[in-house]
Amino acid sequence: MKILVVGGGAREHAICDAVRRSKDAQLYSVMSNLNPGIKLLATDYLQENETNVEKIVQYAIEKKIDLVIIGPEAALEAGIVNELDKINIKSCSPSKEAARIETDKEWMRNLLKKYKIPGQLKCQTFTDSKKAKGFIEDLNGEVVVKPIGLTGGKGVKVAGDHFKDIRETLTYVKEVIEKKIGGKAKVLIEEKAVGEEFTLQAFSDGKNILPLHAVQDHKRLLPNDQGVNTGGMGSYSCEDGLLPFLSKGEYEEGAAILQKIIESLDKEGCRYIGPIYGQFMLTADGLKIIEINARFGDPEALNVLSLLDTDFVDVCKAMINNTLYSKKLKIKKKSTVCKYVVPEGYGIKSMIGEKIFVDEESIKKTGSRLFYASVNKENDFVTTSSSRSLAIVGIADNIVEAEKMCEKALTYVKGDHIFIRHDIGTPKLIQKRIDHMNQLRGM
Ligand code: AMP
Ligand code: GLY
């Protein structure tokens, strides 16, 4: 079976790795950078912009591709799945319409309202910043300001983190509307949820879901959750599939919400096929939906795909054929700790073209997995670009051992201008999460 994976980041390297672990899969790739990990796994690749629908469709026809998997959200929004569908090439990713669950935040919130899905937050959209003032005041300024469309993770701003007061909040509201940040002269204002954030990813065939282990990502650049928001600096998951602050009941609540979203998308006439990603905030008042993504998370895909023992291509086929109900996932009962290596200055102004030496053999011997992201390979080193460079995933019986394994492997990654958030997955930071949740619950 010929499988084409679109995207050249660490998430896509993990997807390609899962594809190659399958019995009868031949891998093809379209990526904008030359990911050295993907290059090694693929039978053939095309270096092309991941939103160039025409070129990607042409490549899929030329290579007689049977199945396409799309990594990045921008490619979903560009409508690759719809165009491939017209020529009868199946994709294990949602159509442009179903992907609106991620690409149009107003539509997503309206869908939740219409189908009375639990975990909603107070929210409203505005096209006039003056009219937003009353809504923000009613929420005592405790709000989050979001552009409607995609902004590559950089458009959302949170009161307390990004705004000192309502005046600053309104300045940003005005900016989003006037500059049409996120594609529309409109802004979404949401109630700010306070708690611990986590990700729940699942496979969906349009009717049913199969959830994976819960993961906690770390968006802030600097240790102890300081600094700017990034695409994600690293993530962890636990051997029981839960998180140290998350109970089984709460996990199941999250899965039930994703299931209801899939059912409501089906009722809206846009059947959702592919991985779905729920970002939740566990608050003193239960689970709240922060966002829904129409794809795997990056880095969260690295945690869950590293543990998947079921043949990934079989799961993809079941998603397309609407037969997930007959499948049971085999997932390793292990903990994972993932840490990204990023260029110095990442999130502000990355140092581009810097050398990173990666001792792949020694990393492998630690038991860790290595996933390349936005780097270019030259001789015996890789060079940085503006985005994240590579990720290491430690996999062990418990989180303490997985974190140590990840750190051991990181000693085999050397560069003068790289940065790593070493605190991810450490007992100290995990205890902080537990204490925070206990404090909110009044325990
Ligand atoms: P997004 O770009 O939608 O992933 O949002 C970026 C980050 O903003 C999320 O990961 C959260 O940490 C934060 N955030 C978004 N919406 C809310 C909300 N309603 N309440 C609290 N934090 C939020
Ligand atoms: N890790 C956040 C995301 O993939 O959107």
Coordinates of C-alpha atoms and ligand atoms in Angstrom, one line a residue:
M1 CA 0.0 0.0 0.0
K2 CA 1.4 3.4 -1.0
I3 CA 0.9 6.0 1.7
L4 CA 1.7 9.7 1.3
V5 CA 2.3 11.8 4.4
V6 CA 2.1 15.6 4.0
G7 CA 4.3 17.6 6.3
G8 CA 8.0 17.8 7.4
G9 CA 8.0 18.3 11.2
A10 CA 8.6 16.0 14.1
R11 CA 4.9 15.1 14.2
E12 CA 5.1 14.0 10.6
H13 CA 8.4 12.1 11.3
A14 CA 6.5 10.2 14.0
I15 CA 3.6 9.5 11.6
C16 CA 6.0 8.3 8.9
D17 CA 7.7 6.1 11.5
A18 CA 4.3 4.6 12.5
V19 CA 3.5 4.0 8.8
R20 CA 6.8 2.3 8.2
R21 CA 6.3 -0.1 11.2
S22 CA 3.3 -1.4 9.3
K23 CA 3.7 -4.7 7.3
D24 CA 3.0 -3.7 3.8
A25 CA 3.4 0.1 3.6
Q26 CA 5.4 2.0 1.1
L27 CA 6.0 5.6 2.3
Y28 CA 5.9 8.8 0.2
S29 CA 6.3 12.3 1.6
V30 CA 5.6 15.9 0.7
M31 CA 7.5 18.4 2.9
S32 CA 8.6 22.0 2.6
N33 CA 11.9 21.3 4.4
L34 CA 14.1 18.2 4.0
N35 CA 13.5 16.4 7.3
P36 CA 16.4 13.9 7.4
G37 CA 14.4 11.3 9.4
I38 CA 11.5 11.3 6.9
K39 CA 14.0 11.3 3.9
L40 CA 15.5 8.1 5.2
L41 CA 12.1 6.3 5.7
A42 CA 10.5 7.4 2.4
T43 CA 10.7 5.6 -0.9
D44 CA 10.3 9.0 -2.6
Y45 CA 9.6 12.5 -1.6
L46 CA 8.6 15.9 -3.0
Q47 CA 10.0 19.1 -1.5
E48 CA 7.1 21.4 -1.9
N49 CA 5.0 23.8 0.1
E50 CA 2.5 21.8 2.2
T51 CA -0.5 24.0 1.1
N52 CA 0.2 23.6 -2.6
V53 CA -2.9 21.6 -3.4
E54 CA -2.3 21.3 -7.1
K55 CA 1.3 20.0 -6.8
I56 CA 0.4 17.6 -4.0
V57 CA -2.6 16.1 -5.9
Q58 CA -0.4 15.8 -9.0
Y59 CA 2.3 14.0 -7.0
A60 CA -0.3 11.6 -5.5
I61 CA -1.6 10.7 -9.0
E62 CA 1.9 10.3 -10.4
K63 CA 3.0 7.9 -7.6
K64 CA -0.4 6.0 -7.6
I65 CA -0.9 6.8 -3.9
D66 CA -3.6 4.7 -2.1
L67 CA -3.9 6.7 1.1
V68 CA -2.9 10.2 2.2
I69 CA -2.3 11.4 5.8
I70 CA -2.1 15.2 6.4
G71 CA 0.0 16.5 9.3
P72 CA -0.4 20.3 9.5
E73 CA -3.7 22.3 9.8
A74 CA -2.9 24.8 7.0
A75 CA -2.9 21.9 4.5
L76 CA -6.3 20.8 5.8
E77 CA -7.6 24.3 5.4
A78 CA -6.2 24.4 1.9
G79 CA -8.7 21.6 1.0
I80 CA -6.2 18.9 -0.1
V81 CA -8.5 16.2 1.2
N82 CA -11.5 17.5 -0.9
E83 CA -9.4 17.6 -4.1
L84 CA -8.0 14.1 -3.5
D85 CA -11.5 12.8 -2.9
K86 CA -12.7 14.1 -6.3
I87 CA -10.2 11.8 -7.9
N88 CA -11.0 8.9 -5.6
I89 CA -7.8 9.0 -3.5
K90 CA -8.7 8.4 0.1
S91 CA -7.3 10.5 3.0
C92 CA -7.1 9.7 6.6
S93 CA -7.7 13.3 7.5
P94 CA -10.8 15.5 7.7
S95 CA -12.2 17.4 4.7
K96 CA -12.0 21.2 4.7
E97 CA -15.5 21.4 6.0
A98 CA -14.9 19.0 9.0
A99 CA -11.6 20.7 9.7
R100 CA -13.5 23.9 10.5
I101 CA -13.7 22.5 14.0
E102 CA -10.1 23.9 14.2
T103 CA -9.9 26.5 11.4
D104 CA -12.9 28.6 12.4
K105 CA -13.2 29.1 16.1
E106 CA -16.6 30.9 15.9
W107 CA -18.0 27.9 14.0
M108 CA -16.6 25.5 16.6
R109 CA -18.1 27.4 19.5
N110 CA -21.5 27.6 17.7
L111 CA -21.4 23.8 17.1
L112 CA -20.8 23.2 20.8
K113 CA -23.7 25.4 21.7
K114 CA -26.1 23.9 19.1
Y115 CA -25.4 20.3 20.2
K116 CA -25.3 21.2 24.0
I117 CA -21.8 19.6 24.4
P118 CA -20.5 19.7 27.9
G119 CA -17.4 21.7 28.9
Q120 CA -18.4 25.0 27.2
L121 CA -17.1 28.5 28.2
K122 CA -18.9 31.8 28.0
C123 CA -17.9 33.4 24.7
Q124 CA -19.0 36.0 22.1
T125 CA -17.7 37.3 18.8
F126 CA -17.4 41.0 18.0
T127 CA -16.7 43.1 14.9
D128 CA -16.7 46.3 16.8
S129 CA -14.2 46.7 19.7
K130 CA -16.4 49.2 21.5
K131 CA -19.2 46.7 21.8
A132 CA -16.7 44.1 23.3
K133 CA -16.1 46.3 26.4
G134 CA -19.3 45.4 28.3
F135 CA -18.7 41.7 27.7
I136 CA -15.2 41.9 29.0
E137 CA -16.3 43.9 32.1
D138 CA -19.0 41.4 32.8
L139 CA -16.3 38.7 33.0
N140 CA -14.1 41.1 35.3
G141 CA -11.5 41.2 32.6
E142 CA -10.8 37.5 33.0
V143 CA -10.9 36.7 29.3
V144 CA -9.0 35.2 26.4
V145 CA -8.9 37.0 23.0
K146 CA -8.8 34.9 19.9
P147 CA -8.6 35.6 16.2
I148 CA -11.2 33.5 14.4
G149 CA -8.9 31.7 11.9
L150 CA -5.5 30.0 12.0
T151 CA -2.5 32.1 13.3
G152 CA 0.1 29.4 13.7
G153 CA -0.4 29.3 17.5
K154 CA 0.5 33.0 17.9
G155 CA -2.8 34.8 17.9
V156 CA -4.4 33.8 21.2
K157 CA -3.8 36.2 24.1
V158 CA -4.7 35.6 27.7
A159 CA -5.6 38.2 30.5
G160 CA -3.0 38.1 33.2
D161 CA -0.4 36.6 30.9
H162 CA -0.5 39.1 28.0
F163 CA -2.8 41.9 29.3
K164 CA -2.4 43.8 32.6
D165 CA -5.9 45.3 32.5
I166 CA -9.1 45.7 30.4
R167 CA -7.6 48.7 28.5
E168 CA -4.7 46.5 27.2
T169 CA -7.2 43.8 26.4
L170 CA -9.3 46.2 24.3
T171 CA -6.2 47.4 22.5
Y172 CA -5.6 43.9 21.2
V173 CA -9.3 43.3 20.5
K174 CA -9.1 46.4 18.2
E175 CA -5.9 45.2 16.6
V176 CA -7.3 41.8 15.7
I177 CA -10.4 43.4 14.1
E178 CA -8.6 46.2 12.3
K179 CA -5.6 44.0 11.0
K180 CA -7.9 41.1 10.3
I181 CA -5.6 38.8 12.3
G182 CA -6.7 35.2 11.6
G183 CA -8.3 36.3 8.3
K184 CA -11.5 38.1 9.5
A185 CA -12.4 41.5 10.9
K186 CA -13.8 39.7 13.9
V187 CA -12.7 38.5 17.3
L188 CA -13.7 35.8 19.6
I189 CA -13.7 36.6 23.3
E190 CA -13.8 33.7 25.8
E191 CA -14.1 33.4 29.5
K192 CA -10.6 32.5 30.9
A193 CA -10.5 28.9 32.3
V194 CA -8.2 28.4 35.2
G195 CA -6.7 25.0 35.9
E196 CA -4.4 22.4 34.4
E197 CA -4.4 21.9 30.6
F198 CA -4.2 18.5 28.9
T199 CA -4.5 17.0 25.5
L200 CA -6.6 14.1 24.5
Q201 CA -6.2 12.7 21.0
A202 CA -8.3 10.0 19.4
F203 CA -8.8 8.2 16.1
S204 CA -12.2 8.8 14.5
D205 CA -14.0 7.1 11.6
G206 CA -16.8 9.7 11.6
K207 CA -19.1 7.7 13.9
N208 CA -16.8 6.4 16.7
I209 CA -13.6 7.3 18.4
L210 CA -10.8 5.4 19.9
P211 CA -9.0 7.6 22.5
L212 CA -5.2 7.5 23.1
H213 CA -3.3 8.3 26.3
A214 CA -3.7 11.8 27.7
V215 CA -0.7 14.1 27.3
Q216 CA 0.4 17.4 28.9
D217 CA 2.1 19.8 26.5
H218 CA 4.3 22.8 27.7
K219 CA 3.6 25.8 25.6
R220 CA 5.7 28.4 27.4
L221 CA 9.3 28.8 26.2
L222 CA 11.1 29.0 29.5
P223 CA 11.4 26.8 32.6
N224 CA 8.7 27.0 35.2
D225 CA 6.2 28.0 32.5
Q226 CA 7.7 31.5 31.9
G227 CA 8.2 33.4 28.7
V228 CA 6.3 33.5 25.4
N229 CA 3.9 30.8 24.1
T230 CA 5.4 28.5 21.5
G231 CA 4.3 25.6 19.4
G232 CA 5.1 23.4 22.4
M233 CA 8.5 22.7 24.1
G234 CA 7.8 19.2 25.2
S235 CA 5.2 16.9 26.7
Y236 CA 4.7 13.8 28.8
S237 CA 2.3 11.0 29.3
C238 CA 1.9 8.3 32.0
E239 CA 1.8 4.5 31.8
D240 CA -1.8 4.3 32.9
G241 CA -2.9 6.7 30.1
L242 CA -4.0 9.3 32.7
L243 CA -2.0 12.2 34.1
P244 CA -0.9 12.8 37.7
F245 CA -3.7 15.4 38.2
L246 CA -6.3 13.7 36.0
S247 CA -8.7 10.9 37.2
K248 CA -10.1 8.1 35.1
G249 CA -13.5 9.7 35.3
E250 CA -12.2 13.0 34.0
Y251 CA -10.3 11.3 31.2
E252 CA -13.6 9.5 30.2
E253 CA -15.4 12.8 30.3
G254 CA -12.9 14.2 27.8
A255 CA -13.4 11.2 25.5
A256 CA -17.2 11.5 25.7
I257 CA -16.9 15.2 24.7
L258 CA -14.8 14.2 21.6
Q259 CA -17.3 11.4 20.8
K260 CA -20.2 14.0 20.9
I261 CA -18.3 16.4 18.7
I262 CA -17.8 13.7 16.1
E263 CA -21.5 12.8 16.2
S264 CA -22.5 16.5 15.9
L265 CA -20.1 16.9 12.9
D266 CA -21.8 13.9 11.3
K267 CA -25.2 15.5 11.9
E268 CA -23.9 18.7 10.2
G269 CA -23.1 16.6 7.1
C270 CA -19.3 16.8 7.5
R271 CA -18.2 13.3 8.6
Y272 CA -14.9 13.6 10.4
I273 CA -12.2 11.0 9.5
G274 CA -8.8 11.0 11.0
P275 CA -7.1 11.9 14.3
I276 CA -8.9 14.5 16.4
Y277 CA -7.3 16.6 19.2
G278 CA -9.0 17.9 22.2
Q279 CA -7.3 20.6 24.3
F280 CA -9.0 20.7 27.7
M281 CA -8.6 22.7 30.9
L282 CA -9.3 20.7 34.1
T283 CA -10.8 23.4 36.4
A284 CA -12.3 23.3 39.9
D285 CA -15.6 23.2 38.0
G286 CA -14.8 20.2 35.8
L287 CA -13.5 20.0 32.2
K288 CA -13.6 22.9 29.8
I289 CA -13.0 22.8 26.1
I290 CA -10.1 25.1 25.1
E291 CA -9.8 24.1 21.5
I292 CA -10.3 21.3 19.1
N293 CA -7.7 20.5 16.5
A294 CA -8.4 18.6 13.3
R295 CA -5.1 16.6 13.4
F296 CA -2.5 15.2 15.8
G297 CA -0.7 17.6 18.1
D298 CA 2.9 18.5 17.8
P299 CA 4.6 17.3 20.1
E300 CA 1.7 15.2 21.5
A301 CA 1.7 12.9 18.5
L302 CA 5.3 11.8 19.4
N303 CA 4.1 10.6 22.8
V304 CA 1.1 8.6 21.6
L305 CA 2.5 7.2 18.4
S306 CA 5.6 5.9 20.2
L307 CA 3.4 3.7 22.3
L308 CA 1.1 2.4 19.6
D309 CA 1.5 -1.4 19.1
T310 CA -1.5 -1.8 16.8
D311 CA -0.6 -1.6 13.1
F312 CA -1.1 2.2 12.4
V313 CA -2.0 1.6 8.7
D314 CA -4.7 -0.9 9.8
V315 CA -6.1 1.8 12.1
C316 CA -6.1 4.3 9.2
K317 CA -8.0 1.8 7.0
A318 CA -10.5 1.3 9.8
M319 CA -11.0 5.1 10.0
I320 CA -11.7 5.3 6.3
N321 CA -13.9 2.2 6.2
N322 CA -15.9 3.2 9.3
T323 CA -14.9 0.1 11.1
L324 CA -13.2 1.5 14.2
Y325 CA -15.8 -0.1 16.4
S326 CA -14.4 -3.5 15.6
K327 CA -10.8 -2.4 16.7
K328 CA -9.2 -2.4 20.0
L329 CA -5.9 -0.4 20.3
K330 CA -2.9 -2.0 21.7
I331 CA -0.9 0.7 23.6
K332 CA 2.3 0.1 25.5
K333 CA 1.7 0.6 29.3
K334 CA 4.7 3.0 29.4
S335 CA 5.4 6.6 30.3
T336 CA 6.8 9.0 27.8
V337 CA 8.7 12.3 28.2
C338 CA 9.4 14.4 25.1
K339 CA 11.7 17.4 25.0
Y340 CA 12.2 19.6 22.0
V341 CA 15.6 21.0 21.0
V342 CA 15.0 24.4 19.6
P343 CA 17.3 27.1 18.1
E344 CA 18.5 29.7 20.6
G345 CA 16.1 32.7 20.3
Y346 CA 13.2 30.4 19.3
G347 CA 9.8 32.1 19.9
I348 CA 11.4 35.6 19.5
K349 CA 14.1 35.5 16.9
S350 CA 15.6 32.1 16.1
M351 CA 19.3 31.7 15.3
I352 CA 19.1 30.1 11.9
G353 CA 21.8 28.0 10.2
E354 CA 23.4 26.9 13.5
K355 CA 25.0 23.4 13.6
I356 CA 23.6 20.6 15.8
F357 CA 25.6 17.4 16.1
V358 CA 23.3 14.4 16.7
D359 CA 24.8 11.1 17.7
E360 CA 21.9 8.9 16.5
E361 CA 23.5 5.6 17.5
S362 CA 24.1 6.6 21.1
I363 CA 20.6 8.1 21.4
K364 CA 19.2 4.8 20.1
K365 CA 21.2 2.8 22.8
T366 CA 19.5 4.8 25.6
G367 CA 16.1 3.4 24.4
S368 CA 14.9 6.9 23.4
R369 CA 13.3 7.9 20.1
L370 CA 14.6 10.7 18.0
F371 CA 12.3 12.7 15.7
Y372 CA 13.7 15.4 13.4
A373 CA 11.7 18.6 12.8
S374 CA 12.7 21.8 10.9
V375 CA 16.3 21.1 10.2
N376 CA 18.5 20.6 7.1
K377 CA 21.1 17.8 7.0
E378 CA 24.6 18.5 6.0
N379 CA 27.4 15.9 6.3
D380 CA 27.6 14.9 9.9
F381 CA 25.5 17.6 11.4
V382 CA 22.1 19.3 10.9
T383 CA 21.4 23.0 10.8
T384 CA 18.7 25.0 12.5
S385 CA 15.9 26.9 10.8
S386 CA 13.5 29.3 12.5
S387 CA 11.3 26.6 13.9
R388 CA 11.8 23.7 16.4
S389 CA 14.8 21.4 15.5
L390 CA 14.3 17.9 16.8
A391 CA 12.7 16.1 19.7
I392 CA 13.7 13.2 21.9
V393 CA 11.2 10.9 23.5
G394 CA 12.2 8.8 26.6
I395 CA 10.0 5.7 27.0
A396 CA 10.0 3.8 30.3
D397 CA 7.9 2.0 32.9
N398 CA 7.3 5.3 34.8
I399 CA 7.6 9.0 34.3
V400 CA 10.8 9.4 36.5
E401 CA 12.7 6.8 34.4
A402 CA 11.3 8.2 31.1
E403 CA 12.5 11.7 32.0
K404 CA 16.0 10.4 33.0
M405 CA 16.2 8.4 29.7
C406 CA 15.2 11.5 27.7
E407 CA 17.9 13.6 29.5
K408 CA 20.5 10.9 28.9
A409 CA 19.7 10.9 25.2
L410 CA 19.9 14.7 25.1
T411 CA 23.6 14.6 26.1
Y412 CA 24.2 13.2 22.6
V413 CA 22.7 16.3 21.0
K414 CA 25.3 19.0 20.9
G415 CA 25.3 22.6 19.6
D416 CA 26.5 26.0 20.7
H417 CA 23.1 27.7 20.0
I418 CA 20.4 25.3 21.1
F419 CA 17.8 25.5 23.9
I420 CA 15.9 22.9 25.8
R421 CA 13.3 23.1 28.5
H422 CA 15.0 20.6 30.9
D423 CA 12.3 20.9 33.5
I424 CA 9.6 19.1 31.5
G425 CA 8.6 15.8 33.1
T426 CA 10.7 16.4 36.2
P427 CA 9.2 15.4 39.6
K428 CA 9.4 19.0 40.7
L429 CA 7.3 20.4 37.8
I430 CA 4.8 17.5 38.0
Q431 CA 4.3 18.1 41.7
K432 CA 3.6 21.7 40.9
R433 CA 0.8 20.6 38.6
I434 CA -0.7 18.3 41.3
D435 CA -0.4 21.0 44.0
H436 CA -2.1 23.6 41.6
M437 CA -5.0 21.3 41.0
N438 CA -5.3 20.4 44.7
Q439 CA -5.3 24.1 45.6
L440 CA -8.1 24.8 43.0
R441 CA -10.1 21.9 44.3
G442 CA -9.7 23.3 47.9
M443 CA -7.8 20.2 49.1
Ligands
AMP1 P1 -4.7 28.1 21.1 O1 -3.9 28.9 20.2 O2 -6.1 28.1 20.9 O3 -4.0 26.7 21.3 O4 -4.5 28.7 22.6 C1 -3.2 28.9 23.1 C2 -3.2 28.7 24.6 O5 -4.0 29.8 25.1 C3 -3.9 27.4 25.1 O6 -3.1 26.3 25.0 C4 -4.2 27.8 26.5 O7 -3.1 27.7 27.3 C5 -4.6 29.3 26.3 N1 -6.1 29.4 26.2 C6 -6.8 29.4 25.1 N2 -8.1 29.5 25.4 C7 -8.2 29.7 26.7 C8 -9.3 29.8 27.7 N3 -10.6 30.0 27.3 N4 -9.0 29.9 29.0 C9 -7.7 29.8 29.4 N5 -6.7 29.6 28.6 C10 -6.9 29.6 27.3
GLY2 N1 0.9 21.2 20.8 C1 -0.2 22.0 20.3 C2 -0.7 21.8 19.0 O1 -0.2 20.9 18.3 O2 -1.6 22.5 18.5

